[in-house]
Structures are given as structure tokens and as C-alpha cells.
Amino acid sequence: MRARVRPARLVIIGHPIAHSLSPVFQNAALQALQLPLRYEALDVAPSALRDTMMRLALEQAGGNVTIPHKEAVAAMARCSPLAERVGAVNTFWHHDGELVGHNTDVAGASATIAALQPDGVHNIRCALLGAGGSAAAVLMALHEAGCAEISVAARTPARAHQLAERIGVRIDVVSDADAAVRGAALVINATPIGLRDDAMPIAPEQLASNASVFDLVYRRGGTPWVRACRAAGHRAEDGQRMLLEQGAAAFTCWTGMTAPRDVMQRALDDGVESSA
Ligand code: NAP
């Protein structure tokens, strides 16, 4: 899915938004390809979302959507089949005044899963911790990759059942992470645990010895869970590859051009290091 006409303006809308690293690497990409566009962060409270989207339509704007607006924008947009199934829009543009919504978080999750499990996930059991917006993208990525055995640990089990029903995938829903990770060869954290302190979604000792680990959270110096899992001998990645790949896919949607990943990666590395 691509915009037929390049957006006249690029933004990311969220609330809060100051922490977002997307402007750092998207502006580096725009500059590297000498495109006369800037990518700006807009802090949009939920009460202002509808008016903001109407204004952005008049401006022929495109961009990204982040917490807490992904589901709300999906409800307003003509969604791609993928965004419809995931129930969330993270990338948008306008076509003849109509809001078009797509989801590139799935591509970001797929890239990380492929890096951690180069032989694929057809024959392995995967554990997913969390059942929110990003868990939906991960579940879709696992389903697209052919994973048939997925355990989801959800604090609110109804959310996990709703995700599975909308995506059309069979999952086991369990209430605690210990049960989900038993025998899982890939364990994915899609909760915010570890974002602000040293808490871990599951102790490394609970993991199967061959388990690889994907933490959607990212922060300066790496997340405590990824650090502890690597120290215990597990292959582990944080959320930076997913962030970069969803951004690269969105860049191509807006511009029709291949994203300069090396430029974006360098800008992201610098951004993560200088963020508090
Ligand atoms: P969300 O929609 O709010 O969902 C969070 C999920 O985690 C919900 O299932 C929630 O359960 C569960 N949860 C929250 N705190 C928990 C706790 N203390 N113990 C157990 N479960 C808990 O958020 P989201 O959009 O999915 O984002 C989750 C995290 O992923 C973010 O914090 C962010 O760091 C990361 N993320 C990374 C990327 C990337 O590109 N790398 C993209 C998106 C998100 P309830 O339903 O019971 O509240």
C-alpha cells in the first residue's frame, strides 16, 4: 500500500509524544534523500483528535500514529486489509481528501522475529506477554509467519480473546507469564514492563534453555530484560529494530522510495544514546 500522491506534510500524532524517536530518524532519511519535507511531532489529546485529523486532511498530510490514537484512527480511516485485521493504524496519508490507514508495525515485528528465528516459526511454540495494541501487531506477524502454537499471557484475558478473534488465529490464553513461556522457543514482551525501572516481564531462569527473546520495549543502554537474558546465554533483541523497520516501511508508503536504513539506523542509535 502506497500513497498515490506524496503527502505535503509529515507528522506523528500521539499523547504524550515528546519521547518519540521517529522525528529523529525520519528527518535524517528525508534529508539524505533531499526531499523537501519535515517530519514533526504533534501532541494531540484524545479530545482534539477528530479536529486535528480534519485539519491534516485539508493540508494533504501523512504520517504516523502512536499511543493512544491507533485504534481511534483505524475507526476513522479507510483501512488497508492488514490494518483492518490488526485493528490499529500507525501510518496514514490522504487520497482525494479521504483518510487512508495502514499498519507497518506488523512489518517491524516480522523483521525482528525473522532476525531472532532465521529458520522460521512454523515448528516452534511462541509466548506473547501482553494483549494490547502492539501485541496485536506481533500476533499478526506470528500468524503471517505460520506459527501455529502461540500462548498469550494477558492480565485482561478478554483482550487476548478479542485479538485472536479479529485476526483469526488460534491461541492459548493464560493468566501468568510462567505458564506461557514453558517450552516456548521464542518469548515476546509486548507489555511496558522494564520501560521505566528494572522490572522484568519474566525471570530468565524461567525460560527454556533454547529460548530467544524479543522485548518490544527499548531504552538507553538496553532494557533490563534483554541484558539479563543475554547474560544468561539467550539470543535477545529490544524494540529498536521494530521501531526502525516500521518507520522504513512507512517512509516507502509516503514517498514510494526505498528508505535509507543505514542513515536511519545511525540517527536512531544517536537518538537512543542521547535520550534520558
Ligand atoms: P497497550 O495497548 O497499553 O498494552 C499493554 C499491554 O500490557 C496490555 O495487555 C496490558 O494489560 C499489559 N500490561 C501493562 N502493564 C502490565 C503489567 N505490569 N503486568 C502485566 N501486564 C501488563 O500498549 P502497547 O501499545 O501494546 O505498548 C506496549 C509496549 O510496547 C510499550 O510500552 C512500548 O514500550 C512498546 N512498543 C514498542 C514498539 C516498537 O516499535 N518497538 C511499538 C509499540 C509499542 P491490560 O490490558 O490488563 O492493561
PDB file of N, CA, C and O in Angstrom, residues 10-74:
ATOM      1  N   LEU A  10       4.466  15.837   6.865  1.00  0.00           N
ATOM      2  CA  LEU A  10       4.549  14.574   7.612  1.00  0.00           C
ATOM      3  C   LEU A  10       4.562  14.862   9.111  1.00  0.00           C
ATOM      4  O   LEU A  10       5.297  15.743   9.578  1.00  0.00           O
ATOM      5  N   VAL A  11       3.754  14.108   9.858  1.00  0.00           N
ATOM      6  CA  VAL A  11       3.652  14.321  11.306  1.00  0.00           C
ATOM      7  C   VAL A  11       3.579  12.970  12.006  1.00  0.00           C
ATOM      8  O   VAL A  11       3.268  11.953  11.384  1.00  0.00           O
ATOM      9  N   ILE A  12       3.844  12.970  13.313  1.00  0.00           N
ATOM     10  CA  ILE A  12       3.456  11.832  14.150  1.00  0.00           C
ATOM     11  C   ILE A  12       2.538  12.386  15.221  1.00  0.00           C
ATOM     12  O   ILE A  12       2.874  13.383  15.869  1.00  0.00           O
ATOM     13  N   ILE A  13       1.369  11.756  15.375  1.00  0.00           N
ATOM     14  CA  ILE A  13       0.442  12.227  16.403  1.00  0.00           C
ATOM     15  C   ILE A  13       0.387  11.208  17.535  1.00  0.00           C
ATOM     16  O   ILE A  13       0.339   9.997  17.312  1.00  0.00           O
ATOM     17  N   GLY A  14       0.432  11.691  18.759  1.00  0.00           N
ATOM     18  CA  GLY A  14       0.369  10.851  19.948  1.00  0.00           C
ATOM     19  C   GLY A  14       0.151  11.735  21.153  1.00  0.00           C
ATOM     20  O   GLY A  14       0.091  12.969  21.036  1.00  0.00           O
ATOM     21  N   HIS A  15       0.040  11.105  22.330  1.00  0.00           N
ATOM     22  CA  HIS A  15      -0.168  11.885  23.555  1.00  0.00           C
ATOM     23  C   HIS A  15       0.202  11.026  24.754  1.00  0.00           C
ATOM     24  O   HIS A  15      -0.541  10.091  25.052  1.00  0.00           O
ATOM     25  N   PRO A  16       1.371  11.209  25.388  1.00  0.00           N
ATOM     26  CA  PRO A  16       2.382  12.235  25.076  1.00  0.00           C
ATOM     27  C   PRO A  16       3.199  11.818  23.858  1.00  0.00           C
ATOM     28  O   PRO A  16       3.111  10.680  23.409  1.00  0.00           O
ATOM     29  N   ILE A  17       4.043  12.742  23.370  1.00  0.00           N
ATOM     30  CA  ILE A  17       4.789  12.444  22.142  1.00  0.00           C
ATOM     31  C   ILE A  17       6.252  12.872  22.217  1.00  0.00           C
ATOM     32  O   ILE A  17       7.068  12.455  21.383  1.00  0.00           O
ATOM     33  N   ALA A  18       6.599  13.638  23.256  1.00  0.00           N
ATOM     34  CA  ALA A  18       7.956  14.211  23.315  1.00  0.00           C
ATOM     35  C   ALA A  18       9.040  13.133  23.287  1.00  0.00           C
ATOM     36  O   ALA A  18      10.143  13.360  22.785  1.00  0.00           O
ATOM     37  N   HIS A  19       8.726  11.917  23.804  1.00  0.00           N
ATOM     38  CA  HIS A  19       9.727  10.851  23.897  1.00  0.00           C
ATOM     39  C   HIS A  19      10.004  10.191  22.536  1.00  0.00           C
ATOM     40  O   HIS A  19      10.963   9.442  22.390  1.00  0.00           O
ATOM     41  N   SER A  20       9.151  10.448  21.527  1.00  0.00           N
ATOM     42  CA  SER A  20       9.250   9.686  20.272  1.00  0.00           C
ATOM     43  C   SER A  20      10.569   9.947  19.540  1.00  0.00           C
ATOM     44  O   SER A  20      10.996  11.099  19.389  1.00  0.00           O
ATOM     45  N   LEU A  21      11.195   8.866  19.071  1.00  0.00           N
ATOM     46  CA  LEU A  21      12.434   8.995  18.301  1.00  0.00           C
ATOM     47  C   LEU A  21      12.153   9.004  16.798  1.00  0.00           C
ATOM     48  O   LEU A  21      13.085   9.169  15.999  1.00  0.00           O
ATOM     49  N   SER A  22      10.885   8.861  16.409  1.00  0.00           N
ATOM     50  CA  SER A  22      10.577   8.821  14.969  1.00  0.00           C
ATOM     51  C   SER A  22      11.021  10.097  14.237  1.00  0.00           C
ATOM     52  O   SER A  22      11.592   9.995  13.139  1.00  0.00           O
ATOM     53  N   PRO A  23      10.800  11.313  14.799  1.00  0.00           N
ATOM     54  CA  PRO A  23      11.261  12.500  14.058  1.00  0.00           C
ATOM     55  C   PRO A  23      12.760  12.473  13.788  1.00  0.00           C
ATOM     56  O   PRO A  23      13.209  12.919  12.732  1.00  0.00           O
ATOM     57  N   VAL A  24      13.534  11.915  14.720  1.00  0.00           N
ATOM     58  CA  VAL A  24      14.993  11.901  14.565  1.00  0.00           C
ATOM     59  C   VAL A  24      15.389  11.122  13.318  1.00  0.00           C
ATOM     60  O   VAL A  24      16.134  11.598  12.451  1.00  0.00           O
ATOM     61  N   PHE A  25      14.847   9.874  13.184  1.00  0.00           N
ATOM     62  CA  PHE A  25      15.339   9.084  12.037  1.00  0.00           C
ATOM     63  C   PHE A  25      14.556   9.354  10.760  1.00  0.00           C
ATOM     64  O   PHE A  25      15.097   9.200   9.668  1.00  0.00           O
ATOM     65  N   GLN A  26      13.305   9.808  10.863  1.00  0.00           N
ATOM     66  CA  GLN A  26      12.573  10.153   9.631  1.00  0.00           C
ATOM     67  C   GLN A  26      13.158  11.422   9.004  1.00  0.00           C
ATOM     68  O   GLN A  26      13.306  11.502   7.779  1.00  0.00           O
ATOM     69  N   ASN A  27      13.501  12.415   9.829  1.00  0.00           N
ATOM     70  CA  ASN A  27      14.098  13.636   9.260  1.00  0.00           C
ATOM     71  C   ASN A  27      15.470  13.349   8.666  1.00  0.00           C
ATOM     72  O   ASN A  27      15.838  13.927   7.635  1.00  0.00           O
ATOM     73  N   ALA A  28      16.226  12.422   9.294  1.00  0.00           N
ATOM     74  CA  ALA A  28      17.532  12.050   8.723  1.00  0.00           C
ATOM     75  C   ALA A  28      17.328  11.423   7.340  1.00  0.00           C
ATOM     76  O   ALA A  28      18.077  11.701   6.394  1.00  0.00           O
ATOM     77  N   ALA A  29      16.286  10.588   7.200  1.00  0.00           N
ATOM     78  CA  ALA A  29      16.011   9.936   5.911  1.00  0.00           C
ATOM     79  C   ALA A  29      15.570  10.957   4.862  1.00  0.00           C
ATOM     80  O   ALA A  29      16.034  10.927   3.711  1.00  0.00           O
ATOM     81  N   LEU A  30      14.691  11.868   5.255  1.00  0.00           N
ATOM     82  CA  LEU A  30      14.201  12.887   4.311  1.00  0.00           C
ATOM     83  C   LEU A  30      15.363  13.751   3.810  1.00  0.00           C
ATOM     84  O   LEU A  30      15.463  14.058   2.619  1.00  0.00           O
ATOM     85  N   GLN A  31      16.233  14.101   4.752  1.00  0.00           N
ATOM     86  CA  GLN A  31      17.385  14.938   4.399  1.00  0.00           C
ATOM     87  C   GLN A  31      18.348  14.185   3.482  1.00  0.00           C
ATOM     88  O   GLN A  31      18.820  14.727   2.483  1.00  0.00           O
ATOM     89  N   ALA A  32      18.590  12.905   3.798  1.00  0.00           N
ATOM     90  CA  ALA A  32      19.547  12.117   2.996  1.00  0.00           C
ATOM     91  C   ALA A  32      19.073  11.989   1.551  1.00  0.00           C
ATOM     92  O   ALA A  32      19.888  11.969   0.633  1.00  0.00           O
ATOM     93  N   LEU A  33      17.755  11.901   1.363  1.00  0.00           N
ATOM     94  CA  LEU A  33      17.230  11.762   0.001  1.00  0.00           C
ATOM     95  C   LEU A  33      16.826  13.119  -0.598  1.00  0.00           C
ATOM     96  O   LEU A  33      16.192  13.173  -1.656  1.00  0.00           O
ATOM     97  N   GLN A  34      17.163  14.177   0.101  1.00  0.00           N
ATOM     98  CA  GLN A  34      16.920  15.561  -0.355  1.00  0.00           C
ATOM     99  C   GLN A  34      15.461  15.806  -0.696  1.00  0.00           C
ATOM    100  O   GLN A  34      15.145  16.446  -1.703  1.00  0.00           O
ATOM    101  N   LEU A  35      14.590  15.268   0.146  1.00  0.00           N
ATOM    102  CA  LEU A  35      13.159  15.506  -0.055  1.00  0.00           C
ATOM    103  C   LEU A  35      12.765  16.764   0.722  1.00  0.00           C
ATOM    104  O   LEU A  35      13.140  16.906   1.887  1.00  0.00           O
ATOM    105  N   PRO A  36      12.007  17.664   0.104  1.00  0.00           N
ATOM    106  CA  PRO A  36      11.707  18.945   0.755  1.00  0.00           C
ATOM    107  C   PRO A  36      10.536  18.827   1.748  1.00  0.00           C
ATOM    108  O   PRO A  36       9.506  19.470   1.613  1.00  0.00           O
ATOM    109  N   LEU A  37      10.702  17.956   2.756  1.00  0.00           N
ATOM    110  CA  LEU A  37       9.644  17.719   3.749  1.00  0.00           C
ATOM    111  C   LEU A  37      10.287  17.645   5.119  1.00  0.00           C
ATOM    112  O   LEU A  37      11.411  17.157   5.250  1.00  0.00           O
ATOM    113  N   ARG A  38       9.534  18.066   6.154  1.00  0.00           N
ATOM    114  CA  ARG A  38       9.967  17.851   7.540  1.00  0.00           C
ATOM    115  C   ARG A  38       8.939  16.936   8.192  1.00  0.00           C
ATOM    116  O   ARG A  38       7.769  16.914   7.809  1.00  0.00           O
ATOM    117  N   TYR A  39       9.383  16.172   9.168  1.00  0.00           N
ATOM    118  CA  TYR A  39       8.512  15.247   9.917  1.00  0.00           C
ATOM    119  C   TYR A  39       8.433  15.809  11.335  1.00  0.00           C
ATOM    120  O   TYR A  39       9.446  15.918  12.026  1.00  0.00           O
ATOM    121  N   GLU A  40       7.218  16.175  11.771  1.00  0.00           N
ATOM    122  CA  GLU A  40       7.074  16.865  13.057  1.00  0.00           C
ATOM    123  C   GLU A  40       6.216  16.064  14.028  1.00  0.00           C
ATOM    124  O   GLU A  40       5.259  15.403  13.604  1.00  0.00           O
ATOM    125  N   ALA A  41       6.531  16.185  15.317  1.00  0.00           N
ATOM    126  CA  ALA A  41       5.722  15.544  16.356  1.00  0.00           C
ATOM    127  C   ALA A  41       4.591  16.490  16.767  1.00  0.00           C
ATOM    128  O   ALA A  41       4.831  17.670  17.036  1.00  0.00           O
ATOM    129  N   LEU A  42       3.361  15.967  16.794  1.00  0.00           N
ATOM    130  CA  LEU A  42       2.211  16.756  17.245  1.00  0.00           C
ATOM    131  C   LEU A  42       1.617  16.084  18.474  1.00  0.00           C
ATOM    132  O   LEU A  42       1.183  14.928  18.392  1.00  0.00           O
ATOM    133  N   ASP A  43       1.590  16.787  19.590  1.00  0.00           N
ATOM    134  CA  ASP A  43       0.953  16.253  20.800  1.00  0.00           C
ATOM    135  C   ASP A  43      -0.543  16.533  20.686  1.00  0.00           C
ATOM    136  O   ASP A  43      -0.967  17.692  20.704  1.00  0.00           O
ATOM    137  N   VAL A  44      -1.322  15.472  20.539  1.00  0.00           N
ATOM    138  CA  VAL A  44      -2.767  15.624  20.299  1.00  0.00           C
ATOM    139  C   VAL A  44      -3.522  14.872  21.389  1.00  0.00           C
ATOM    140  O   VAL A  44      -3.460  13.635  21.472  1.00  0.00           O
ATOM    141  N   ALA A  45      -4.221  15.596  22.233  1.00  0.00           N
ATOM    142  CA  ALA A  45      -5.038  14.960  23.273  1.00  0.00           C
ATOM    143  C   ALA A  45      -6.206  14.241  22.601  1.00  0.00           C
ATOM    144  O   ALA A  45      -6.651  14.655  21.519  1.00  0.00           O
ATOM    145  N   PRO A  46      -6.725  13.170  23.215  1.00  0.00           N
ATOM    146  CA  PRO A  46      -7.834  12.438  22.587  1.00  0.00           C
ATOM    147  C   PRO A  46      -9.006  13.342  22.201  1.00  0.00           C
ATOM    148  O   PRO A  46      -9.604  13.161  21.135  1.00  0.00           O
ATOM    149  N   SER A  47      -9.292  14.353  23.023  1.00  0.00           N
ATOM    150  CA  SER A  47     -10.432  15.239  22.730  1.00  0.00           C
ATOM    151  C   SER A  47     -10.195  16.072  21.462  1.00  0.00           C
ATOM    152  O   SER A  47     -11.150  16.576  20.863  1.00  0.00           O
ATOM    153  N   ALA A  48      -8.943  16.220  21.041  1.00  0.00           N
ATOM    154  CA  ALA A  48      -8.628  17.058  19.875  1.00  0.00           C
ATOM    155  C   ALA A  48      -8.356  16.227  18.622  1.00  0.00           C
ATOM    156  O   ALA A  48      -8.047  16.769  17.566  1.00  0.00           O
ATOM    157  N   LEU A  49      -8.501  14.900  18.734  1.00  0.00           N
ATOM    158  CA  LEU A  49      -8.079  14.040  17.617  1.00  0.00           C
ATOM    159  C   LEU A  49      -8.889  14.301  16.346  1.00  0.00           C
ATOM    160  O   LEU A  49      -8.323  14.468  15.261  1.00  0.00           O
ATOM    161  N   ARG A  50     -10.216  14.356  16.479  1.00  0.00           N
ATOM    162  CA  ARG A  50     -11.059  14.478  15.272  1.00  0.00           C
ATOM    163  C   ARG A  50     -10.756  15.786  14.526  1.00  0.00           C
ATOM    164  O   ARG A  50     -10.551  15.789  13.315  1.00  0.00           O
ATOM    165  N   ASP A  51     -10.687  16.893  15.278  1.00  0.00           N
ATOM    166  CA  ASP A  51     -10.396  18.192  14.643  1.00  0.00           C
ATOM    167  C   ASP A  51      -9.017  18.188  13.995  1.00  0.00           C
ATOM    168  O   ASP A  51      -8.829  18.719  12.899  1.00  0.00           O
ATOM    169  N   THR A  52      -8.059  17.568  14.681  1.00  0.00           N
ATOM    170  CA  THR A  52      -6.688  17.529  14.131  1.00  0.00           C
ATOM    171  C   THR A  52      -6.680  16.750  12.825  1.00  0.00           C
ATOM    172  O   THR A  52      -6.058  17.175  11.836  1.00  0.00           O
ATOM    173  N   MET A  53      -7.376  15.614  12.787  1.00  0.00           N
ATOM    174  CA  MET A  53      -7.372  14.801  11.564  1.00  0.00           C
ATOM    175  C   MET A  53      -8.056  15.556  10.418  1.00  0.00           C
ATOM    176  O   MET A  53      -7.632  15.440   9.258  1.00  0.00           O
ATOM    177  N   MET A  54      -9.082  16.352  10.747  1.00  0.00           N
ATOM    178  CA  MET A  54      -9.750  17.130   9.690  1.00  0.00           C
ATOM    179  C   MET A  54      -8.795  18.189   9.128  1.00  0.00           C
ATOM    180  O   MET A  54      -8.712  18.411   7.928  1.00  0.00           O
ATOM    181  N   ARG A  55      -8.039  18.811  10.032  1.00  0.00           N
ATOM    182  CA  ARG A  55      -7.076  19.833   9.597  1.00  0.00           C
ATOM    183  C   ARG A  55      -5.972  19.191   8.748  1.00  0.00           C
ATOM    184  O   ARG A  55      -5.581  19.712   7.699  1.00  0.00           O
ATOM    185  N   LEU A  56      -5.525  18.009   9.180  1.00  0.00           N
ATOM    186  CA  LEU A  56      -4.458  17.329   8.431  1.00  0.00           C
ATOM    187  C   LEU A  56      -4.945  16.889   7.052  1.00  0.00           C
ATOM    188  O   LEU A  56      -4.170  16.850   6.091  1.00  0.00           O
ATOM    189  N   ALA A  57      -6.240  16.600   6.937  1.00  0.00           N
ATOM    190  CA  ALA A  57      -6.804  16.239   5.621  1.00  0.00           C
ATOM    191  C   ALA A  57      -6.742  17.441   4.683  1.00  0.00           C
ATOM    192  O   ALA A  57      -6.356  17.314   3.511  1.00  0.00           O
ATOM    193  N   LEU A  58      -7.093  18.618   5.202  1.00  0.00           N
ATOM    194  CA  LEU A  58      -7.052  19.835   4.371  1.00  0.00           C
ATOM    195  C   LEU A  58      -5.619  20.129   3.916  1.00  0.00           C
ATOM    196  O   LEU A  58      -5.403  20.668   2.837  1.00  0.00           O
ATOM    197  N   GLU A  59      -4.656  19.746   4.754  1.00  0.00           N
ATOM    198  CA  GLU A  59      -3.248  20.003   4.432  1.00  0.00           C
ATOM    199  C   GLU A  59      -2.616  18.889   3.599  1.00  0.00           C
ATOM    200  O   GLU A  59      -1.411  18.923   3.339  1.00  0.00           O
ATOM    201  N   GLN A  60      -3.416  17.869   3.242  1.00  0.00           N
ATOM    202  CA  GLN A  60      -2.865  16.708   2.490  1.00  0.00           C
ATOM    203  C   GLN A  60      -1.686  16.096   3.245  1.00  0.00           C
ATOM    204  O   GLN A  60      -0.658  15.728   2.638  1.00  0.00           O
ATOM    205  N   ALA A  61      -1.829  15.994   4.578  1.00  0.00           N
ATOM    206  CA  ALA A  61      -0.723  15.488   5.398  1.00  0.00           C
ATOM    207  C   ALA A  61      -0.745  13.970   5.456  1.00  0.00           C
ATOM    208  O   ALA A  61      -1.770  13.325   5.219  1.00  0.00           O
ATOM    209  N   GLY A  62       0.398  13.419   5.790  1.00  0.00           N
ATOM    210  CA  GLY A  62       0.509  11.992   6.076  1.00  0.00           C
ATOM    211  C   GLY A  62       1.347  11.847   7.325  1.00  0.00           C
ATOM    212  O   GLY A  62       1.830  12.840   7.874  1.00  0.00           O
ATOM    213  N   GLY A  63       1.521  10.606   7.790  1.00  0.00           N
ATOM    214  CA  GLY A  63       2.377  10.451   8.956  1.00  0.00           C
ATOM    215  C   GLY A  63       2.141   9.167   9.709  1.00  0.00           C
ATOM    216  O   GLY A  63       1.643   8.176   9.155  1.00  0.00           O
ATOM    217  N   ASN A  64       2.540   9.216  10.988  1.00  0.00           N
ATOM    218  CA  ASN A  64       2.384   8.073  11.893  1.00  0.00           C
ATOM    219  C   ASN A  64       1.415   8.417  13.020  1.00  0.00           C
ATOM    220  O   ASN A  64       1.184   9.586  13.324  1.00  0.00           O
ATOM    221  N   VAL A  65       0.917   7.352  13.624  1.00  0.00           N
ATOM    222  CA  VAL A  65       0.012   7.467  14.762  1.00  0.00           C
ATOM    223  C   VAL A  65       0.594   6.596  15.865  1.00  0.00           C
ATOM    224  O   VAL A  65       1.015   5.462  15.603  1.00  0.00           O
ATOM    225  N   THR A  66       0.631   7.127  17.090  1.00  0.00           N
ATOM    226  CA  THR A  66       1.079   6.285  18.191  1.00  0.00           C
ATOM    227  C   THR A  66       0.122   6.406  19.372  1.00  0.00           C
ATOM    228  O   THR A  66      -0.937   7.037  19.258  1.00  0.00           O
ATOM    229  N   ILE A  67       0.514   5.757  20.486  1.00  0.00           N
ATOM    230  CA  ILE A  67      -0.339   5.675  21.674  1.00  0.00           C
ATOM    231  C   ILE A  67      -0.873   7.055  22.045  1.00  0.00           C
ATOM    232  O   ILE A  67      -0.083   7.999  22.077  1.00  0.00           O
ATOM    233  N   PRO A  68      -2.145   7.298  22.303  1.00  0.00           N
ATOM    234  CA  PRO A  68      -3.204   6.286  22.414  1.00  0.00           C
ATOM    235  C   PRO A  68      -4.168   6.292  21.226  1.00  0.00           C
ATOM    236  O   PRO A  68      -5.326   5.909  21.386  1.00  0.00           O
ATOM    237  N   HIS A  69      -3.712   6.712  20.025  1.00  0.00           N
ATOM    238  CA  HIS A  69      -4.676   7.004  18.952  1.00  0.00           C
ATOM    239  C   HIS A  69      -4.806   5.931  17.873  1.00  0.00           C
ATOM    240  O   HIS A  69      -5.564   6.103  16.924  1.00  0.00           O
ATOM    241  N   LYS A  70      -4.035   4.829  17.969  1.00  0.00           N
ATOM    242  CA  LYS A  70      -4.001   3.890  16.836  1.00  0.00           C
ATOM    243  C   LYS A  70      -5.371   3.289  16.523  1.00  0.00           C
ATOM    244  O   LYS A  70      -5.750   3.149  15.361  1.00  0.00           O
ATOM    245  N   GLU A  71      -6.110   2.916  17.562  1.00  0.00           N
ATOM    246  CA  GLU A  71      -7.430   2.293  17.328  1.00  0.00           C
ATOM    247  C   GLU A  71      -8.427   3.343  16.858  1.00  0.00           C
ATOM    248  O   GLU A  71      -9.251   3.089  15.980  1.00  0.00           O
ATOM    249  N   ALA A  72      -8.358   4.543  17.446  1.00  0.00           N
ATOM    250  CA  ALA A  72      -9.312   5.603  17.082  1.00  0.00           C
ATOM    251  C   ALA A  72      -9.129   6.011  15.624  1.00  0.00           C
ATOM    252  O   ALA A  72     -10.105   6.228  14.898  1.00  0.00           O
ATOM    253  N   VAL A  73      -7.880   6.103  15.160  1.00  0.00           N
ATOM    254  CA  VAL A  73      -7.655   6.486  13.755  1.00  0.00           C
ATOM    255  C   VAL A  73      -8.111   5.350  12.829  1.00  0.00           C
ATOM    256  O   VAL A  73      -8.650   5.601  11.746  1.00  0.00           O
ATOM    257  N   ALA A  74      -7.958   4.104  13.283  1.00  0.00           N
ATOM    258  CA  ALA A  74      -8.453   2.980  12.467  1.00  0.00           C
ATOM    259  C   ALA A  74      -9.967   3.093  12.269  1.00  0.00           C
ATOM    260  O   ALA A  74     -10.488   2.775  11.191  1.00  0.00           O
TER     261      ALA A  74
END
